[in-house]
CSV table of C-alpha atoms in Angstrom, one decimal:
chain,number,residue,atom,x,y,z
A,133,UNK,CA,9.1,-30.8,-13.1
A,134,UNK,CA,11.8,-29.1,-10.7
A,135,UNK,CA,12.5,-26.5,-13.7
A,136,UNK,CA,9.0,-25.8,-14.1
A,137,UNK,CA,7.8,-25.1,-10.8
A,138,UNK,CA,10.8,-23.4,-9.3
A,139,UNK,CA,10.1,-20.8,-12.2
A,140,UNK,CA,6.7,-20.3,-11.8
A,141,UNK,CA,6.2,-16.7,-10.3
A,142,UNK,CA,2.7,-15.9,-9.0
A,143,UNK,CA,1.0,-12.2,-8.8
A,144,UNK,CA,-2.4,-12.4,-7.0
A,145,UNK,CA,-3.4,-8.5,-6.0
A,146,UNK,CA,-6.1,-9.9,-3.3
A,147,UNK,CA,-2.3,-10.6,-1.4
A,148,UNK,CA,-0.1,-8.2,-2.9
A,149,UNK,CA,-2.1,-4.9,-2.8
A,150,UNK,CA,-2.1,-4.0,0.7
A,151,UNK,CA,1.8,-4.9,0.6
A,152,UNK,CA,2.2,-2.2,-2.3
A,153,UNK,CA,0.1,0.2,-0.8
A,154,UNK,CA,1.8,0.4,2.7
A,155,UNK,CA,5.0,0.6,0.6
A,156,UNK,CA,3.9,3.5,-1.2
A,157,UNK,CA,2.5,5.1,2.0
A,158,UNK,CA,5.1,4.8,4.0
A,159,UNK,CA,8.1,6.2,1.7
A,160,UNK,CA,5.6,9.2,0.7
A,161,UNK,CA,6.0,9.8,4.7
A,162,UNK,CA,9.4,9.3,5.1
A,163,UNK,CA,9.5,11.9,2.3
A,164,UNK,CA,7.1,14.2,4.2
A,165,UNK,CA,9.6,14.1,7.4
A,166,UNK,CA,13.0,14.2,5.2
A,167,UNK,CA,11.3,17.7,4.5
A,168,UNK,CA,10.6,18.4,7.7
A,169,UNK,CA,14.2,18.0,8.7
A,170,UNK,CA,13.2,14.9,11.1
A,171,UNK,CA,14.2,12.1,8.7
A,172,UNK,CA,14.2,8.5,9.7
A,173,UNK,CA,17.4,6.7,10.6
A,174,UNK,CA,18.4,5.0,7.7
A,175,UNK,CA,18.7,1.6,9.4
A,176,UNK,CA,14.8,2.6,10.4
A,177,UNK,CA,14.1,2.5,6.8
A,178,UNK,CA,16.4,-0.8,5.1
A,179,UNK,CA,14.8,-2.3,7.6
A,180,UNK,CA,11.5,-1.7,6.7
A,181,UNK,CA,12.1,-2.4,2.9
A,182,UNK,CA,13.7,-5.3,3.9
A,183,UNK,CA,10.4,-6.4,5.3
A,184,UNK,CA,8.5,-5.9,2.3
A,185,UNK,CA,10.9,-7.6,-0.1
A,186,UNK,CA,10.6,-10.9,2.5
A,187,UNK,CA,6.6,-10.2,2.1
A,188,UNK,CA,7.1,-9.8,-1.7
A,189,UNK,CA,9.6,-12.9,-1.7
A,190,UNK,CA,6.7,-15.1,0.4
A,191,UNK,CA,3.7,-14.1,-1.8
A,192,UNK,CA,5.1,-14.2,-5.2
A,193,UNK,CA,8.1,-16.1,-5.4
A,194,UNK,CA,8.2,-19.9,-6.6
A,195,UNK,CA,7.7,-20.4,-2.3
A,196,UNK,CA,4.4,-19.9,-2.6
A,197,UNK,CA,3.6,-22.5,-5.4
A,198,UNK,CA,5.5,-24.8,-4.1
A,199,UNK,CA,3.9,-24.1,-0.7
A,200,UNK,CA,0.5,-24.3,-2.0
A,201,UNK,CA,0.4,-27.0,-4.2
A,202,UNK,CA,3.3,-28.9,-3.3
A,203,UNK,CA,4.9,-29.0,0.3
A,204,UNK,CA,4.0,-28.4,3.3
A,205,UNK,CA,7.5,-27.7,4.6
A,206,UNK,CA,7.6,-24.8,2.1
A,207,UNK,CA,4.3,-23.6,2.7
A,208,UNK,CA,5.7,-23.3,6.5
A,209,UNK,CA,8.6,-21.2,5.4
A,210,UNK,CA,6.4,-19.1,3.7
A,211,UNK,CA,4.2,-18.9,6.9
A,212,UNK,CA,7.5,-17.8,9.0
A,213,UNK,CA,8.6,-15.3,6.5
A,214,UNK,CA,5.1,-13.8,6.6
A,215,UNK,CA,4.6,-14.4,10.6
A,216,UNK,CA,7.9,-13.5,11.8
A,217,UNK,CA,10.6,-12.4,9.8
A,218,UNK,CA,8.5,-9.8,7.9
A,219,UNK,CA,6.6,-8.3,10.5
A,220,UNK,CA,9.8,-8.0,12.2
A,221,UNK,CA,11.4,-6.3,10.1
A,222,UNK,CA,8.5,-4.1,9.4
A,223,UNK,CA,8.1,-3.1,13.1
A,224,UNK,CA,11.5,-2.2,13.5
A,225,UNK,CA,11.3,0.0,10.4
A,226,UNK,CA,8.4,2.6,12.3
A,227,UNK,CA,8.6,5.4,14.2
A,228,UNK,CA,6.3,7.6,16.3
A,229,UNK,CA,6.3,10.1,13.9
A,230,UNK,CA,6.0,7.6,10.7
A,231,UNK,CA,2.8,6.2,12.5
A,232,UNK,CA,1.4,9.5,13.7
A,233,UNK,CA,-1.1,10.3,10.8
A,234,UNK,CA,-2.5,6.3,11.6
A,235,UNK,CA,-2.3,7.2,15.0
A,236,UNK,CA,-4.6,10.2,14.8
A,237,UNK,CA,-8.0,8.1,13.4
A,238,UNK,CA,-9.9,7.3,16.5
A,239,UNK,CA,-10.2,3.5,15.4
A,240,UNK,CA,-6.6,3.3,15.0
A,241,UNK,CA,-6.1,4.1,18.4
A,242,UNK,CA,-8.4,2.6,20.2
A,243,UNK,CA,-6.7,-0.7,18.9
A,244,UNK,CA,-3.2,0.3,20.0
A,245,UNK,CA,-4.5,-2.5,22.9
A,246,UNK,CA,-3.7,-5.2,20.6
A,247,UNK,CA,-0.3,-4.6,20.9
A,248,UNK,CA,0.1,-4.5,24.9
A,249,UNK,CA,2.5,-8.0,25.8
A,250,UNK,CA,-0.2,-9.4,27.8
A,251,UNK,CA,-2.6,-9.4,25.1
A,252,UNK,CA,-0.2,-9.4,21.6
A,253,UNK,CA,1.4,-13.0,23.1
A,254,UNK,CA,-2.3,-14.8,23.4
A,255,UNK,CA,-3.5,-13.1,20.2
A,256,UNK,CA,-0.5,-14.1,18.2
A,257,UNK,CA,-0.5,-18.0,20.5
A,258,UNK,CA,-4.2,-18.5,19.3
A,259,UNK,CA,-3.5,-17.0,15.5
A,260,UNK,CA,-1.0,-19.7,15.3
A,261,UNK,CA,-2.4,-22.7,16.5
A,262,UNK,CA,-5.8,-21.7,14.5
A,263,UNK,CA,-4.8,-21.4,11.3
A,264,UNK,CA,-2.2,-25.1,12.1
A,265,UNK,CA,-6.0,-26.7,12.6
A,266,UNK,CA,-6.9,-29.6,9.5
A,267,UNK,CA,-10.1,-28.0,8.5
A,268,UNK,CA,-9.2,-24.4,8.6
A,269,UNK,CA,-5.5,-24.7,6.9
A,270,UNK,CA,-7.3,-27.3,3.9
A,271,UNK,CA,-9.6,-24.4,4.0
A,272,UNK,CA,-7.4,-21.7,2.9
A,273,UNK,CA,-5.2,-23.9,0.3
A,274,UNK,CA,-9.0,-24.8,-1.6
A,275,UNK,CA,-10.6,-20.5,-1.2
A,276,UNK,CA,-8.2,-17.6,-2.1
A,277,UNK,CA,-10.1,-15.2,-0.2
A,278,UNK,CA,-9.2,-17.3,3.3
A,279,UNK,CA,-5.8,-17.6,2.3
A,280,UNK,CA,-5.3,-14.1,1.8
A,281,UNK,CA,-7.1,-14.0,5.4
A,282,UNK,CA,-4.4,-16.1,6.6
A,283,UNK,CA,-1.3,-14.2,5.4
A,284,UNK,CA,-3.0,-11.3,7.0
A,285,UNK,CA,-3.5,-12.6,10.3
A,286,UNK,CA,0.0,-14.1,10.7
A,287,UNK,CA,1.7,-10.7,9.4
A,288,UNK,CA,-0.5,-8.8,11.9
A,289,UNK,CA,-0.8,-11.1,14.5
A,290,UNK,CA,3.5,-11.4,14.0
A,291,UNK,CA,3.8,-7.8,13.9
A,292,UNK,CA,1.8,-7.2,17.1
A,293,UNK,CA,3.8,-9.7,19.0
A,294,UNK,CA,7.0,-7.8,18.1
A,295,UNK,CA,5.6,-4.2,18.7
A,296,UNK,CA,6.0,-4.5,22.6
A,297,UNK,CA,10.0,-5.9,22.4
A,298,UNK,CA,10.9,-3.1,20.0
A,299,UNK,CA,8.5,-0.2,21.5
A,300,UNK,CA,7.8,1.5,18.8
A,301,UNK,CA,5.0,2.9,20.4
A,302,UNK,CA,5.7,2.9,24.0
A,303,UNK,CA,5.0,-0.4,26.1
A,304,UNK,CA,4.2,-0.2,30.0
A,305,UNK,CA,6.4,0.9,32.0
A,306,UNK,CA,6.7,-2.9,33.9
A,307,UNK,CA,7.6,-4.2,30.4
A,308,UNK,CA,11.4,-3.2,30.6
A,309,UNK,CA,14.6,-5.5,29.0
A,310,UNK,CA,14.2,-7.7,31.8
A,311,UNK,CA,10.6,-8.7,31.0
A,312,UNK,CA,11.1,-8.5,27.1
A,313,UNK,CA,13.9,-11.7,27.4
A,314,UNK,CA,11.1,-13.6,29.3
A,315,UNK,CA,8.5,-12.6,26.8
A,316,UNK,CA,11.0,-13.9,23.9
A,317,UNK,CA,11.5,-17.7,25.9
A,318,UNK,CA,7.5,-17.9,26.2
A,319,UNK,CA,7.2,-17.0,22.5
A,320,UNK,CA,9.6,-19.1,21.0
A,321,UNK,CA,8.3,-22.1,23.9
A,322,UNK,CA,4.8,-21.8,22.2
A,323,UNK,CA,6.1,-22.2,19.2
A,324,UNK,CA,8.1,-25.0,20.0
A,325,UNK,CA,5.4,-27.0,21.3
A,326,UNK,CA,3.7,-26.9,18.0
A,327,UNK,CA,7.3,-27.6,16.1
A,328,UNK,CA,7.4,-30.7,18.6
A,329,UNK,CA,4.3,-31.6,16.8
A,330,UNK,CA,5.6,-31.8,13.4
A,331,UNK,CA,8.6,-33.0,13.7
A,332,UNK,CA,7.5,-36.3,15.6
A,333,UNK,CA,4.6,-36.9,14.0
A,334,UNK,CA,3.7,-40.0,11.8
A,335,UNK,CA,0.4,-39.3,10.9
A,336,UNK,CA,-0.3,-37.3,8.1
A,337,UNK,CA,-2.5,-33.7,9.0
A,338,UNK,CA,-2.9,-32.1,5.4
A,339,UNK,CA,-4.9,-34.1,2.7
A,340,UNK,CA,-3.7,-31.7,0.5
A,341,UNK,CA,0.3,-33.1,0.7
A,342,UNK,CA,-0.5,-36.5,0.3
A,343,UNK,CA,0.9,-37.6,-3.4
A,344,UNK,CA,0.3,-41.3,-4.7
A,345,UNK,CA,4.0,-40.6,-5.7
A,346,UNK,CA,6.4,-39.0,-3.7
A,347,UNK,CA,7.1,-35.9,-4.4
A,348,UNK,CA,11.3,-36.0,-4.6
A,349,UNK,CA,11.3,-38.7,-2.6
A,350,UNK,CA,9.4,-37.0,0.5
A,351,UNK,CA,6.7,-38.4,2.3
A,352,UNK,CA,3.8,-36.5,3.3
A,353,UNK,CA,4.8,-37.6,6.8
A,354,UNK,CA,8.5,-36.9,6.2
A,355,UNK,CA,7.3,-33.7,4.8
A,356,UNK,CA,5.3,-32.6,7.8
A,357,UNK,CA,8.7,-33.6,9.5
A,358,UNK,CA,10.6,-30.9,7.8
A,359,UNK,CA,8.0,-28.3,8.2
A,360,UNK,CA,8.4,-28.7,12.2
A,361,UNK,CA,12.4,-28.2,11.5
A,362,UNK,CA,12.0,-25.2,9.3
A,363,UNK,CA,9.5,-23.6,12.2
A,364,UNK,CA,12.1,-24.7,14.6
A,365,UNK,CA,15.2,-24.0,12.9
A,366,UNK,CA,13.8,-20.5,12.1
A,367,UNK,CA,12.6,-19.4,15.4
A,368,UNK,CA,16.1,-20.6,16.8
A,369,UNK,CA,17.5,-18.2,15.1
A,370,UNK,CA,16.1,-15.3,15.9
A,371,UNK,CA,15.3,-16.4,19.3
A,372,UNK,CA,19.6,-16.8,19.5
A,373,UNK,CA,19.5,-12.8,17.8
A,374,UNK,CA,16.6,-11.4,20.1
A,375,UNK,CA,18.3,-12.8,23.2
A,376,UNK,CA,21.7,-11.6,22.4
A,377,UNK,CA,20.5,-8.1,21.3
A,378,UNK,CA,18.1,-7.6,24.4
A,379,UNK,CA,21.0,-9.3,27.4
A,380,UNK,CA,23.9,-6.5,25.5
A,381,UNK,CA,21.1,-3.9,26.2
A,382,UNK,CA,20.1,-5.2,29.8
A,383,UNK,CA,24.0,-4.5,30.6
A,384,UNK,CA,24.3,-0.8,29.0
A,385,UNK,CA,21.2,0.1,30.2
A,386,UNK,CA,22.5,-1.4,34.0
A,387,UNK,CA,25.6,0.8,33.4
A,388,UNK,CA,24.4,4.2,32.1
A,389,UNK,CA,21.3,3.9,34.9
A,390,UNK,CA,24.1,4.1,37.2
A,391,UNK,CA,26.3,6.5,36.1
A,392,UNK,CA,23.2,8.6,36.0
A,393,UNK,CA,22.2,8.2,39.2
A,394,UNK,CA,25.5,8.8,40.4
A,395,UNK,CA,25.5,12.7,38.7
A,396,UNK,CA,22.2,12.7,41.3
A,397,UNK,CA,19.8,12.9,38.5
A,398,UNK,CA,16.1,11.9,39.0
A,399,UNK,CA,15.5,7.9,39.1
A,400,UNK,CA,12.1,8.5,37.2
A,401,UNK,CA,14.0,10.2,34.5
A,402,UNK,CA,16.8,8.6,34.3
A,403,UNK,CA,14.7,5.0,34.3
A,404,UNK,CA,12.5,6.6,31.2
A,405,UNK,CA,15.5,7.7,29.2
A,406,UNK,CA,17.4,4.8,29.4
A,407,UNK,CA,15.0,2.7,28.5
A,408,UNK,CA,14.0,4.7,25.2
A,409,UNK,CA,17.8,5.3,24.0
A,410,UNK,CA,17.9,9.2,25.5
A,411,UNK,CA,20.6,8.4,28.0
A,412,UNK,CA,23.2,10.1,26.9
A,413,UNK,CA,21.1,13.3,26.4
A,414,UNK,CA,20.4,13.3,29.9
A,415,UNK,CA,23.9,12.9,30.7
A,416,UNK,CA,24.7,16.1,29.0
């Protein structure tokens, strides 16, 4: 049975089209710039790809068999790929000018909103806790239509959440380094709370996971364990990586402000450049 399923590849296009079609839009626009002699960075664009191959390894892999049908502990790590990890990746791989032909339709901007902090975080909070619901999650494992809804809303929801921290459009100006480490702690607390849940649980949630035999010897309560781990243990991780990342930048951005300053440049445009990576143009 192990051989079986861990080999069985699913291709459903109601989940994999969009992914293909950004894909295909977004390296015809990279082309479109490379021409233009603005090209993105390159670590822009692997990490972009990166988060499409994690979408691609989440949707058709044996993960989301195994996820579906199986355990809930794998469903969960698809549900992190797709909710975190992907979106990312993805958000780090735009640009201003990447985005700028989305940008220009009027509906399109009028929901650049969604991704100010102080309404991403409860957007992405509610996302999360909705789809965890009994009814809703049985729901989407029983109609493909709401499941595809599901992956959706966590990549969008996870990619919103992240667009403030990286700025890829520009956040507000109160929303600097300091704020973003805060941000990250109330995140991965929200988060936690819901892992909490999991892990100590002993009453089974998902109808879906309970086997009258034991699936490899796990539990449907010992499986709803690991799923809390694999949230926990995932968001750890990157919480450990998004902490490190923004308290390095906190310090060089403390040290070029200064040295700025100290040349008597303007404390409005020294305070903007810093905080956007154009320092050390200033300086010169």
């Amino acid at each position: 049975m192990l051989a079986h399923v861990t080999l069985e590849w699913s291709l459903e296009p109601l989940q994999l089209a969009p992914t293909i079609v950004v894909a295909l839009l977004y390296a015809r626009r990279v082309r479109t710039l490379a021409r233009r002699g603005t090209p993105v960075p390159l670590w822009r664009r692997l990490a972009f790809w990166t988060g499409i191959g994690i979408v691609l390894l989440a949707l058709a892999s044996p993960i989301d068999h195994l996820g579906e049908e199986e355990f809930f502990f794998v469903h969960m790590l698809q549900h992190v790929l797709l909710g975190d990890l992907a979106p990312l990746c993805f958000v780090a791989g735009l640009t201003g000018p990447v985005l700028r032909p989305v940008l220009a339709l009027p509906v399109v901007d009028r929901l650049r909103v969604l991704a100010h902090p102080l309404v991403a975080l409860p957007l992405w909070s509610v996302n999360l806790y909705l789809w965890h619901y009994p009814g809703l999650y049985q729901g989407a494992l029983e109609h493909s239509p709401l499941h595809a809804l599901e992956h959706f809303a966590f990549f969008t929801c996870g990619a919103l959440m992240w667009s403030p921290v990286l700025e890829t459009l520009p956040a507000p100006v109160w929303f600097g380094t300091a704020m973003k480490l805060g941000y990250i702690a109330v995140v991965r607390l929200i988060e936690t709370i819901l892992g909490n849940i999991f892990i100590w649980t002993s009453s089974v949630f998902y109808a879906a996971y309970e086997h009258a035999d034991p699936l490899w010897g796990i539990s449907a309560v010992q499986d709803q364990n690991l799923a809390g781990v694999v949230m926990m243990a995932e968001g750890s991780i990157v919480t450990i990586a998004a902490l490190a990342w923004l308290f390095l930048r906190l310090g060089a951005e403390g040290e070029l402000r200064q040295q700025l300053l100290e040349q008597g440049l303007d404390a409005r445009s020294v305070a903007r450049a810093v905080r956007y990576g154009r320092g050390k143009e200033l300086a010169q």
